[in-house]
Coordinates of C-alpha atoms and ligand atoms in Angstrom, one line a residue:
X193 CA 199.2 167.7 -10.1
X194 CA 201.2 170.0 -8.0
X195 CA 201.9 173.8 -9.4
X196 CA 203.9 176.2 -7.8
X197 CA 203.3 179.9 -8.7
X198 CA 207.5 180.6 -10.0
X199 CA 208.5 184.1 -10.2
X200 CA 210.7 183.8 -13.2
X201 CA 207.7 183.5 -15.0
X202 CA 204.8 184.6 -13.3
X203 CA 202.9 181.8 -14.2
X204 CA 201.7 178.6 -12.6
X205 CA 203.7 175.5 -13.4
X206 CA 203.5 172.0 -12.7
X207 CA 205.9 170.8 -10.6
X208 CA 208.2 168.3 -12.2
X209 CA 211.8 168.0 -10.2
X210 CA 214.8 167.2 -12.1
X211 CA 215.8 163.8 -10.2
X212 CA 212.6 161.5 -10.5
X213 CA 211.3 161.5 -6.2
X214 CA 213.8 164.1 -4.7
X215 CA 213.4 167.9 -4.5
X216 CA 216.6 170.0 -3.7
X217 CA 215.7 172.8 -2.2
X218 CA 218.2 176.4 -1.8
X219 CA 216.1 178.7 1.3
X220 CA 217.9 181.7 2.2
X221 CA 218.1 181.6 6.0
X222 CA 218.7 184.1 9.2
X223 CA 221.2 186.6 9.2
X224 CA 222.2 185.9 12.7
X225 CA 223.2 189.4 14.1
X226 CA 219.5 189.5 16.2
X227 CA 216.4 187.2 17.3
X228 CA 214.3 186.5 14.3
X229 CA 211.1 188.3 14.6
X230 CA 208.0 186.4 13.4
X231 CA 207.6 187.9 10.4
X232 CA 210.7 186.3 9.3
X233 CA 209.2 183.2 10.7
X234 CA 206.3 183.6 8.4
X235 CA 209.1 182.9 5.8
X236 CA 211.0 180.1 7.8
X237 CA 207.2 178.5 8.4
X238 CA 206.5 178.7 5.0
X239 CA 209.9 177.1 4.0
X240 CA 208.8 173.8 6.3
X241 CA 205.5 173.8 4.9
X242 CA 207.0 173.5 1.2
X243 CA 209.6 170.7 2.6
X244 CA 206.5 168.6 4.6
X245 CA 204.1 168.7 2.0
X246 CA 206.9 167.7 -0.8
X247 CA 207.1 164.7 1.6
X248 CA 203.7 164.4 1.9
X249 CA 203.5 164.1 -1.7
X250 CA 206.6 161.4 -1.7
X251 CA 209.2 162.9 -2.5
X252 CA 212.7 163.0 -0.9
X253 CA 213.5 166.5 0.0
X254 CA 217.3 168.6 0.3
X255 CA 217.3 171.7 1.9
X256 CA 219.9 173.7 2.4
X257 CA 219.3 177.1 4.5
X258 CA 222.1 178.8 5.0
X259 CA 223.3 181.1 8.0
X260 CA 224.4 184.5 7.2
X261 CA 227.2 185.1 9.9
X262 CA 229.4 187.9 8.2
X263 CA 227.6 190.7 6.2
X264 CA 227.5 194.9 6.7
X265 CA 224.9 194.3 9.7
X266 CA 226.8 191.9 11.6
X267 CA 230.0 193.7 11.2
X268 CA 228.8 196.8 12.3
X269 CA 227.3 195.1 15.5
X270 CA 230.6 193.7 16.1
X271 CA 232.5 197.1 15.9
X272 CA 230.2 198.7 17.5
X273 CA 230.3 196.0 20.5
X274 CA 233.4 195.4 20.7
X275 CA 233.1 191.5 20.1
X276 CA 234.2 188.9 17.5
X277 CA 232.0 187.4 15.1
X278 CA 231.9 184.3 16.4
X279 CA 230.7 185.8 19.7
X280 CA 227.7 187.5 18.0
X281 CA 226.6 185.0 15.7
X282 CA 226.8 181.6 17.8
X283 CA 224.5 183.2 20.5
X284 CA 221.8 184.0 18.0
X285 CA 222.0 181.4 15.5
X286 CA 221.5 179.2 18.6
X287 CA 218.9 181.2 19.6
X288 CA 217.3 180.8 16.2
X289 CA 217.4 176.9 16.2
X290 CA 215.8 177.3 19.6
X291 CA 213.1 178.9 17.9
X292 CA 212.5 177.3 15.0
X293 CA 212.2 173.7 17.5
X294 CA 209.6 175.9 19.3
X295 CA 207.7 176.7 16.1
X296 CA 207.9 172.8 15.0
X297 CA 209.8 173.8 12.3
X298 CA 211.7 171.2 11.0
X299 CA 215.7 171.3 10.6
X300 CA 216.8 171.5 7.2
X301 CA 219.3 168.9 6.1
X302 CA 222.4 171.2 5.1
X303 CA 222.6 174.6 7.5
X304 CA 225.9 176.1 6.3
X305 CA 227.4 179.0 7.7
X306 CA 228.7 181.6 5.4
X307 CA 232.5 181.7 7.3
X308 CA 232.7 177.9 6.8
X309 CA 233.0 178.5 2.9
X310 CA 235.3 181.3 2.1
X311 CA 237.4 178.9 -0.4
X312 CA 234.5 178.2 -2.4
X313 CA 233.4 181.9 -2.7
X314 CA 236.7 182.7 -3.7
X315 CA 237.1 180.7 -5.9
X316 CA 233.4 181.7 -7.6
X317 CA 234.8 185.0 -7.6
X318 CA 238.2 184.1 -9.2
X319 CA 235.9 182.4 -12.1
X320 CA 234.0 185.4 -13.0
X321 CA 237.5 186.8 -12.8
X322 CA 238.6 184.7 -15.5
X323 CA 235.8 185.1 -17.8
X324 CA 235.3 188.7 -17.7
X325 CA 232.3 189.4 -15.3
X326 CA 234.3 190.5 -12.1
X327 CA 236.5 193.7 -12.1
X328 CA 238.3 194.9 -8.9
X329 CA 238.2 198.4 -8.2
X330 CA 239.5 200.2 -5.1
X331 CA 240.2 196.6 -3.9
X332 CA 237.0 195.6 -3.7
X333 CA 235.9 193.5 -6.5
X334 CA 232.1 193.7 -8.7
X335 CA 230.2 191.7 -11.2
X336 CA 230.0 193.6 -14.2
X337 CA 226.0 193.4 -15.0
X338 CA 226.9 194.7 -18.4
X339 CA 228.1 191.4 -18.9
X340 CA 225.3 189.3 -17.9
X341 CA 222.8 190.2 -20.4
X342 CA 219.5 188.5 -19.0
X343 CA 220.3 190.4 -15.7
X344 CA 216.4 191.4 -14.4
X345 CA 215.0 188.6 -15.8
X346 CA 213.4 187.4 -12.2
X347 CA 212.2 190.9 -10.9
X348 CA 212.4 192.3 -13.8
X349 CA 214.5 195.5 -13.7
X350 CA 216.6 196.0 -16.6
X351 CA 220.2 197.5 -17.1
X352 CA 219.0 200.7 -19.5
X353 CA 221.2 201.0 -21.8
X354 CA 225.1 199.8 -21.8
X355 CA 226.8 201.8 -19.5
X356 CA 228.0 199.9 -16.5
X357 CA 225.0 200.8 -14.4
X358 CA 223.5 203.7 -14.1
X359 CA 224.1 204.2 -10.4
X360 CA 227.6 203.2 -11.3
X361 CA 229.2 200.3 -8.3
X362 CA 227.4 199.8 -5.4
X363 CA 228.9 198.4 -1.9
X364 CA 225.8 198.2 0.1
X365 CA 224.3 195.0 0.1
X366 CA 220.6 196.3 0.5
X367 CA 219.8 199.3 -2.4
X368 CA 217.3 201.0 -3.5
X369 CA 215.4 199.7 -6.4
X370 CA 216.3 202.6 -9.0
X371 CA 219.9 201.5 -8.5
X372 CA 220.6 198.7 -11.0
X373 CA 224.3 198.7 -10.9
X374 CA 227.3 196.8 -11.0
X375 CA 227.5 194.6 -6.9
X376 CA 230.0 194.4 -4.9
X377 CA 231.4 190.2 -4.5
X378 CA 234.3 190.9 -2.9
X379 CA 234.9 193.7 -0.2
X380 CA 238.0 195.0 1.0
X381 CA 237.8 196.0 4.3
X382 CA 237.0 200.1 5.0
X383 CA 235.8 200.2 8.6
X384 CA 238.3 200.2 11.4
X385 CA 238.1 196.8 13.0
X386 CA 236.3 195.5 10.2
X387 CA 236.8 191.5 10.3
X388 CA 238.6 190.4 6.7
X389 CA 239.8 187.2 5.2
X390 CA 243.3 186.6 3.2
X391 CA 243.1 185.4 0.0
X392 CA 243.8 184.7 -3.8
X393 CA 241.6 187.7 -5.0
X394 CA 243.4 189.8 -1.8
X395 CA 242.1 190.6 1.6
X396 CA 238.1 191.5 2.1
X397 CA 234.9 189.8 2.8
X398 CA 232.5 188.4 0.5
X399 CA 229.3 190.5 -0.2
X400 CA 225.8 189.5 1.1
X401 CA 224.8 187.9 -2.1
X402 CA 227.7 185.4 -2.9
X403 CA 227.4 182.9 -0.3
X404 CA 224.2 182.0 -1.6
X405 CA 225.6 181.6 -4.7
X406 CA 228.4 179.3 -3.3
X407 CA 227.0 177.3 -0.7
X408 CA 223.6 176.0 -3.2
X409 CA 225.7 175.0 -6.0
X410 CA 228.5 173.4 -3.4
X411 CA 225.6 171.3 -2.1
X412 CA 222.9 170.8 -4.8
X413 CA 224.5 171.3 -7.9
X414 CA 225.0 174.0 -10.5
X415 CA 221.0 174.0 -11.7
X416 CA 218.6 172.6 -8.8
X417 CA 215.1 172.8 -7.9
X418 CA 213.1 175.1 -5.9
X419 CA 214.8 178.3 -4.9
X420 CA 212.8 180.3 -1.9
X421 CA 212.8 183.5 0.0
X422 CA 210.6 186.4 1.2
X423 CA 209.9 189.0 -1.2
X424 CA 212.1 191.6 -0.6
X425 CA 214.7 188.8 -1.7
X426 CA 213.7 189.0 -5.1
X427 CA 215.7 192.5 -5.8
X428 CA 218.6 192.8 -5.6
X429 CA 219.7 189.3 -3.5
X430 CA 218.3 187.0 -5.7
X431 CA 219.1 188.7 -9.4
X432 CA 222.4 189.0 -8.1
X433 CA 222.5 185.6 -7.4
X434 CA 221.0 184.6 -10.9
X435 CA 223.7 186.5 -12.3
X436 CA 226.8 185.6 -10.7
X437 CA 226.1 181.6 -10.5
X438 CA 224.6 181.7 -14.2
X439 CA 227.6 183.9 -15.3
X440 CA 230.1 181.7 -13.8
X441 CA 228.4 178.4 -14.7
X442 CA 226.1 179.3 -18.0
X443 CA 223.6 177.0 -16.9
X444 CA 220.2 177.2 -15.0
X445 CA 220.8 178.5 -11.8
X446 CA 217.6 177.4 -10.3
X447 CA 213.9 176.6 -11.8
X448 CA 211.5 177.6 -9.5
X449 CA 211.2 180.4 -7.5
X450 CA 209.2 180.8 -4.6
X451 CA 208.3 184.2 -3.0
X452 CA 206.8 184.4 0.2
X453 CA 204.7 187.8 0.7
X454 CA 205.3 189.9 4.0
X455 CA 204.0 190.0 7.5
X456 CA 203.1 193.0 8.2
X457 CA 201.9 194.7 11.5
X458 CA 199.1 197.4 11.8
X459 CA 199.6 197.5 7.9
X460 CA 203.5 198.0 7.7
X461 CA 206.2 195.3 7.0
X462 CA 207.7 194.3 9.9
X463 CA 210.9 194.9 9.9
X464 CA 214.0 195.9 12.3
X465 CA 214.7 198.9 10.4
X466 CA 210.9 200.3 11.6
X467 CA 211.3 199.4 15.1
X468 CA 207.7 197.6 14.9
X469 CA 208.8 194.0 15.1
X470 CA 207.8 191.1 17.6
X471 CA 210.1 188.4 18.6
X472 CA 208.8 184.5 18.9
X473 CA 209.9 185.5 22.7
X474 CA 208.0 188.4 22.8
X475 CA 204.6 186.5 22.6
X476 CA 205.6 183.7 24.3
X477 CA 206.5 185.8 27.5
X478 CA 202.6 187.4 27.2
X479 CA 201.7 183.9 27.1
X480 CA 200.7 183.1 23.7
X481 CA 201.3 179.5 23.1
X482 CA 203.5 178.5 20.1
X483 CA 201.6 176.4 18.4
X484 CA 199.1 179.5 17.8
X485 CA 201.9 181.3 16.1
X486 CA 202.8 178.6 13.8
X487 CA 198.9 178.1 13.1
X488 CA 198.6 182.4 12.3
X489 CA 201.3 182.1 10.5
X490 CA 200.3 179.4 8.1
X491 CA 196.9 180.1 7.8
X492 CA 197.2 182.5 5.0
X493 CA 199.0 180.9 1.5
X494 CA 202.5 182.2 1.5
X495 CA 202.1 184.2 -1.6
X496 CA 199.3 186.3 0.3
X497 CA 200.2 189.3 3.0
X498 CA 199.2 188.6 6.4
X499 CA 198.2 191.3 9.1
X500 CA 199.6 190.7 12.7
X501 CA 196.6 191.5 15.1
X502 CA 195.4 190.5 18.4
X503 CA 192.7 189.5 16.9
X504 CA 194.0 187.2 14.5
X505 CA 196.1 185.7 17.1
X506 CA 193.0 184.7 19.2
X507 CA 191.2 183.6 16.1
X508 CA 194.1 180.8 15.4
X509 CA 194.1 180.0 19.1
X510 CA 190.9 179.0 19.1
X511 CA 190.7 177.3 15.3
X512 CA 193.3 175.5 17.0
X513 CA 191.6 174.6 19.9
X514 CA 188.9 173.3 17.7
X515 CA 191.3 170.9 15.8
X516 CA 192.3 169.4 19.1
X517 CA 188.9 169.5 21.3
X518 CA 187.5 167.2 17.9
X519 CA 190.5 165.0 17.7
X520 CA 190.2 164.2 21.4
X521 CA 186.2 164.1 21.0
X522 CA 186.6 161.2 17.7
X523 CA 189.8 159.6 20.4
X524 CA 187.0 159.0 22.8
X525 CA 183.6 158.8 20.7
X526 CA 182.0 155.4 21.6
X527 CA 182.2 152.9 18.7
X528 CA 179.1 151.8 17.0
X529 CA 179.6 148.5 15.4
X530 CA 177.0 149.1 12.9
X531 CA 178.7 152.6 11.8
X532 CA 177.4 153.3 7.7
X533 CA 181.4 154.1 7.4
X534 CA 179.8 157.8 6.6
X535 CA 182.7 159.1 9.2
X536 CA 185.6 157.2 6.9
X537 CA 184.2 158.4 3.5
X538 CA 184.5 162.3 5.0
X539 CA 187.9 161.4 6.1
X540 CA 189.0 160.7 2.6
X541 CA 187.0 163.3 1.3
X542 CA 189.3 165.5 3.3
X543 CA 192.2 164.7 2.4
X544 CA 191.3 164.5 -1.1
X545 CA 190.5 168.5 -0.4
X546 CA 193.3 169.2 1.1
X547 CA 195.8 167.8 -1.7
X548 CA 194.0 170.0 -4.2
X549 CA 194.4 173.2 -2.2
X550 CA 198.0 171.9 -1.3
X551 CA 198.9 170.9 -5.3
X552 CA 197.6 174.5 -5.8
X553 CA 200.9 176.1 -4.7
X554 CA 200.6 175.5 -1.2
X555 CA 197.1 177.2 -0.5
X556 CA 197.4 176.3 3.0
X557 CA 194.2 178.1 3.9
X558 CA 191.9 175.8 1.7
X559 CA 193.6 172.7 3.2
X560 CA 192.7 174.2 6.8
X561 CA 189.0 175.2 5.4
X562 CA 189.0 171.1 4.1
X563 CA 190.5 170.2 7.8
X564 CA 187.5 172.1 9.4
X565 CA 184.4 170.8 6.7
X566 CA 185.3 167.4 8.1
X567 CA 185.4 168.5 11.7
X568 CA 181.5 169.8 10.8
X569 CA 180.4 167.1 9.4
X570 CA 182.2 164.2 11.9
X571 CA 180.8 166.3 15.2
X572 CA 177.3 165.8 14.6
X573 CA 177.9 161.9 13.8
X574 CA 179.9 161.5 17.1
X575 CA 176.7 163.0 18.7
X576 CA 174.7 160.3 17.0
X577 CA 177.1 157.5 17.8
X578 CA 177.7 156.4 14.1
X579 CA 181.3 155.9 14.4
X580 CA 182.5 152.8 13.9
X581 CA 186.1 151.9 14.7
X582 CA 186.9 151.5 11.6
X583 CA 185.8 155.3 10.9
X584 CA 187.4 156.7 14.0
X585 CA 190.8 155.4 13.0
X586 CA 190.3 156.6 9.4
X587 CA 189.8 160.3 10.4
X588 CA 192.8 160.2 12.7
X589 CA 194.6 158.7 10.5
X590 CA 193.6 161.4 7.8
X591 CA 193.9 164.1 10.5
X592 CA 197.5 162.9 11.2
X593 CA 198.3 162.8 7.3
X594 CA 196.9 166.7 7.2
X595 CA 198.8 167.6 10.2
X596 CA 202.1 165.9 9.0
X597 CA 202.3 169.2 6.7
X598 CA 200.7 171.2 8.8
X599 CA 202.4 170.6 11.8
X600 CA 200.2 172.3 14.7
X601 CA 199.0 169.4 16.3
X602 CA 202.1 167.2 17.0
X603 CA 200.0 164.0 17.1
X604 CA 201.4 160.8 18.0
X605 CA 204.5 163.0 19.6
X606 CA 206.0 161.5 22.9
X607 CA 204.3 163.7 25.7
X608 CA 207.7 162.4 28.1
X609 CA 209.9 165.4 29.0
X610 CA 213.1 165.2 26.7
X611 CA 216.4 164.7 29.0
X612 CA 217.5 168.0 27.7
X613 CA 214.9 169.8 29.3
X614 CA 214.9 167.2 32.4
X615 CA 218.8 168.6 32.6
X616 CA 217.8 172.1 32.5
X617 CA 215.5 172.1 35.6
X618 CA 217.7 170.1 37.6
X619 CA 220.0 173.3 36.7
X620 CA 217.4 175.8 37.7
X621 CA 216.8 173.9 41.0
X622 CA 220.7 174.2 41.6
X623 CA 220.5 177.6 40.5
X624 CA 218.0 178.6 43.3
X625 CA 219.3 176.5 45.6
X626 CA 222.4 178.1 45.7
X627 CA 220.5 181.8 45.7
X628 CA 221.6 182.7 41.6
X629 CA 218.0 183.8 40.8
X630 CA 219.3 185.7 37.9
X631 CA 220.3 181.9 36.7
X632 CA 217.2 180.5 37.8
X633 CA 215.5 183.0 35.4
X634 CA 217.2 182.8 32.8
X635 CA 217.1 178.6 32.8
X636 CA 213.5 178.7 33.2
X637 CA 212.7 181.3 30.3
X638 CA 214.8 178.5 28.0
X639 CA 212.8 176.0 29.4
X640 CA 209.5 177.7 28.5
X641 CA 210.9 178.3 25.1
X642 CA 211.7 175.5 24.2
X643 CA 207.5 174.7 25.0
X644 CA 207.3 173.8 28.3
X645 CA 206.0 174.4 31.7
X646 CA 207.2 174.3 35.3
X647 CA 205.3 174.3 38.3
X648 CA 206.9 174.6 41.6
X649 CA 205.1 173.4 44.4
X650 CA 205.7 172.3 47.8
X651 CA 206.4 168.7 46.4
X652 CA 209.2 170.1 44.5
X653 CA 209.3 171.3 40.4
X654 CA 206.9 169.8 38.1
X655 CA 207.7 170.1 34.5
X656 CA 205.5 169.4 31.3
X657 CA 205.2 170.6 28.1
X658 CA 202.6 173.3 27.3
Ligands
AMP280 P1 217.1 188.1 7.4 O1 217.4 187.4 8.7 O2 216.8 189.6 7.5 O3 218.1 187.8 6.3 O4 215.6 187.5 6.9 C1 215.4 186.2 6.9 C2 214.1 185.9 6.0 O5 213.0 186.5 6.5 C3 214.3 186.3 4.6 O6 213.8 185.3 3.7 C4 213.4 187.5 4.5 O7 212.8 187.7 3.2 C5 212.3 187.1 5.5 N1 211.5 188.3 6.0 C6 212.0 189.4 6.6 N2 211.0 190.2 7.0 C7 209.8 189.6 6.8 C8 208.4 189.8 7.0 N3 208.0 191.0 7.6 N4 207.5 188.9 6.6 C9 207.9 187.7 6.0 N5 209.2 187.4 5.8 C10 210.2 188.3 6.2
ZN281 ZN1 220.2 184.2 -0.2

């Protein structure tokens, strides 16, 4: 049976969805003012782990991650640069799916952008409004978590007492945790330049918290599934959440909650704000190879921290390269057609494993420990030549159903060069034909990005993926 470990409660809980065979899923996505750095992609790995072993366990999966392309970060960038919106946001959420196709990271099936769905977070607002949760002050308006009487009830933090917070309103959308007070929803605009939207509740931006809010009950309903995020999401983004969908709706907002712990880096969170953060493109340009990330990153159960090292990163690489030297090795083991079929009862074995750490909210690194007792005990029968052909394709097959959550291998994937990429390196080619090597660059480094190599030679360019 699977359990997920749901914050609400603390406790372990069977999974049970409430459509019989599909999971709707709400994951709060990038705010896309920057590049991601990986430890957000611990998060955004963790997210596609949960959506490819929901499969994996037949059901039908919705997720919806949404893009966060208006909020205090990104319009201070845009003052500050001198550019719209629009400008700062499309070049890094691009960048971001870039990234997440480089990490095999599957797309979600609804990526909304916050600035597509104004309307429907006014008109949230305009219900809380109407029942007595929202008050506007200075033009701005706030929920009223006087009102909302289970407020705390995911992390815990309670309202003391009835005055309308102690800390009074707060506009920041990130506060500290002494500071349970009344949020803003609604924010009328105070910086010179700062980017604001007409409409029935007056002229302002919505606050961090609301489109999340809006967008999962637009496209999964007023009470859905599984509800994901890092950590640090749990306070304040994710009460405030609770409160303003529950307050509008008085229903469930959503059932499970699932918290992914930090990466950290020499013991620190990483984070922007501490100036200690790597980009996917950072290690990919000191020539780590992707598929090492996403196996580092995975490798410990979401709900555990993880330490960025060297070290760490070498020790995935070569787990990895360990997975793919013994797939290769079982691919080309000579068959012996008296095989005891010893080789297909490990397979199953395996995977039997594997569920069981999976079912036990995601413990990805038992499933890669169950991965690796069937690599041990299938290498010394390859040496013995006791593998049938029925075995061999019963431990690929099981190796492909492991990696079909896992995702690291890419078994079974088309090894031709898509046209995309084909159409890039006839671009760099122009490029350097015509002398732009600042083009040229700058094509390539998207090429290798996006996982693949390209080898000039006297022949002209070569081009394959890594
Ligand atoms: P942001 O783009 O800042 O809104 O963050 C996107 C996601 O990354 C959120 O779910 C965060 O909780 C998560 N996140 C941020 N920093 C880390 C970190 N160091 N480790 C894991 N997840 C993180
Ligand atoms: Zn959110």
């Amino acid at each position: 049976m699977l359990r997920f470990r749901n914050t609400l409660t603390g406790e372990l809980e069977p999974f049970e969805p409430i459509e019989e065979g599909r999971v709707r899923i709400y994951a709060c996505g990038p705010t896309v003012w920057n590049f991601a750095h990986i430890g957000n992609f611990k998060t955004f790995v963790f997210y596609d782990v949960l959506r490819r072993y929901l499969r994996f366990r037949g059901y039908k999966v919705t997720e919806v991650m949404n893009v966060t392309d208006v909020d205090d970060r990104i319009v201070e960038q845009t003052i500050e640069l001198k550019i719209s919106i629009e400008e700062l946001t499309t070049k890094y959420l691009d960048y971001f799916l870039e990234d997440m196709a480089t990490l095999n990271i599957e797309k979600p099936e609804v990526m909304p952008k916050a600035t597509d769905h104004i309307p429907e977070m006014v008109a949230l607002v305009e219900k809380l409004l109407a029942n007595g949760m929202a008050y506007e002050a200075e033009g701005s308006i706030y929920f009223r978590i006087s009102a909302f009487e289970p407020y705390g009830k995911l992390s815990g933090k309670k309202l003391e007492g009835n005055q309308a917070g102690r800390g009074g309103r707060v506009d920041a959308q990130e506060y500290a945790k002494a500071d349970v007070s009344d949020f803003v929803l609604w924010k009328a605009p105070k910086l010179e330049g700062e980017r604001s939207w007409d409409s029935a509740i007056g002229a302002g931006r919505p606050g961090w918290h609301l489109e999340c809010s809006a967008m999962s009950m637009k496209y999964l309903g007023e009470t859905f599934d599984i509800h994901a995020g890092g950590e640090d999401l749990i306070f304040p983004h994710h009460e405030n959440e609770i409160a303003q969908s529950e307050g509008a709706t008085g229903k469930t907002f959503a059932r499970y909650w699932l918290h992914s712990k930090f990466l950290n880096i020499e013991n620190q969170k990483m984070s922007k704000r501490f100036g200690n953060f790597k980009t996917l493109r950072d290690l990919l340009e000191n020539g780590v190879e992707p598929m090492a990330i996403r196996y580092l990153l995975l490798s410990a159960p979401y709900r555990t921290q993880l330490n960025f090292t060297a070290d760490g990163l070498d020790a995935a690489s070569a787990s990895l390269e360990r997975m793919r030297n013994f797939v290769r090795r079982v691919r080309e083991a000579q068959s012996a057609p008296d095989g005891d079929g010893a080789g297909g009862a490990a397979a199953a074995r395996m995977l039997e494993a594997f569920q069981a750490a999976m079912d036990d909210d995601l413990n990805t690194s038992v499933a890669l420990a169950a991965v690796f007792s069937l690599v041990n005990e299938v290498n010394p029968m390859i040496d013995a030549r006791k593998i049938s052909d029925a075995d061999r394709e019963a431990i690929l097959a099981a190796i492909e159903r492991a990696d079909g959550v896992l995702g690291v291998l890419a078994l079974g994937e088309d090894e031709s060069v898509p046209a995309e990429i084909l159409e890039l390196v006839a671009q760099r080619t122009e490029a350097r034909r015509s002398r732009d090597f600042r083009l040229a660059d700058e094509v390539r480094d998207r090429i290798t990005a996006a996982g693949y190599v390209i080898e000039d030679s006297p022949d002209g360019t070569k081009v394959r993926k890594r």
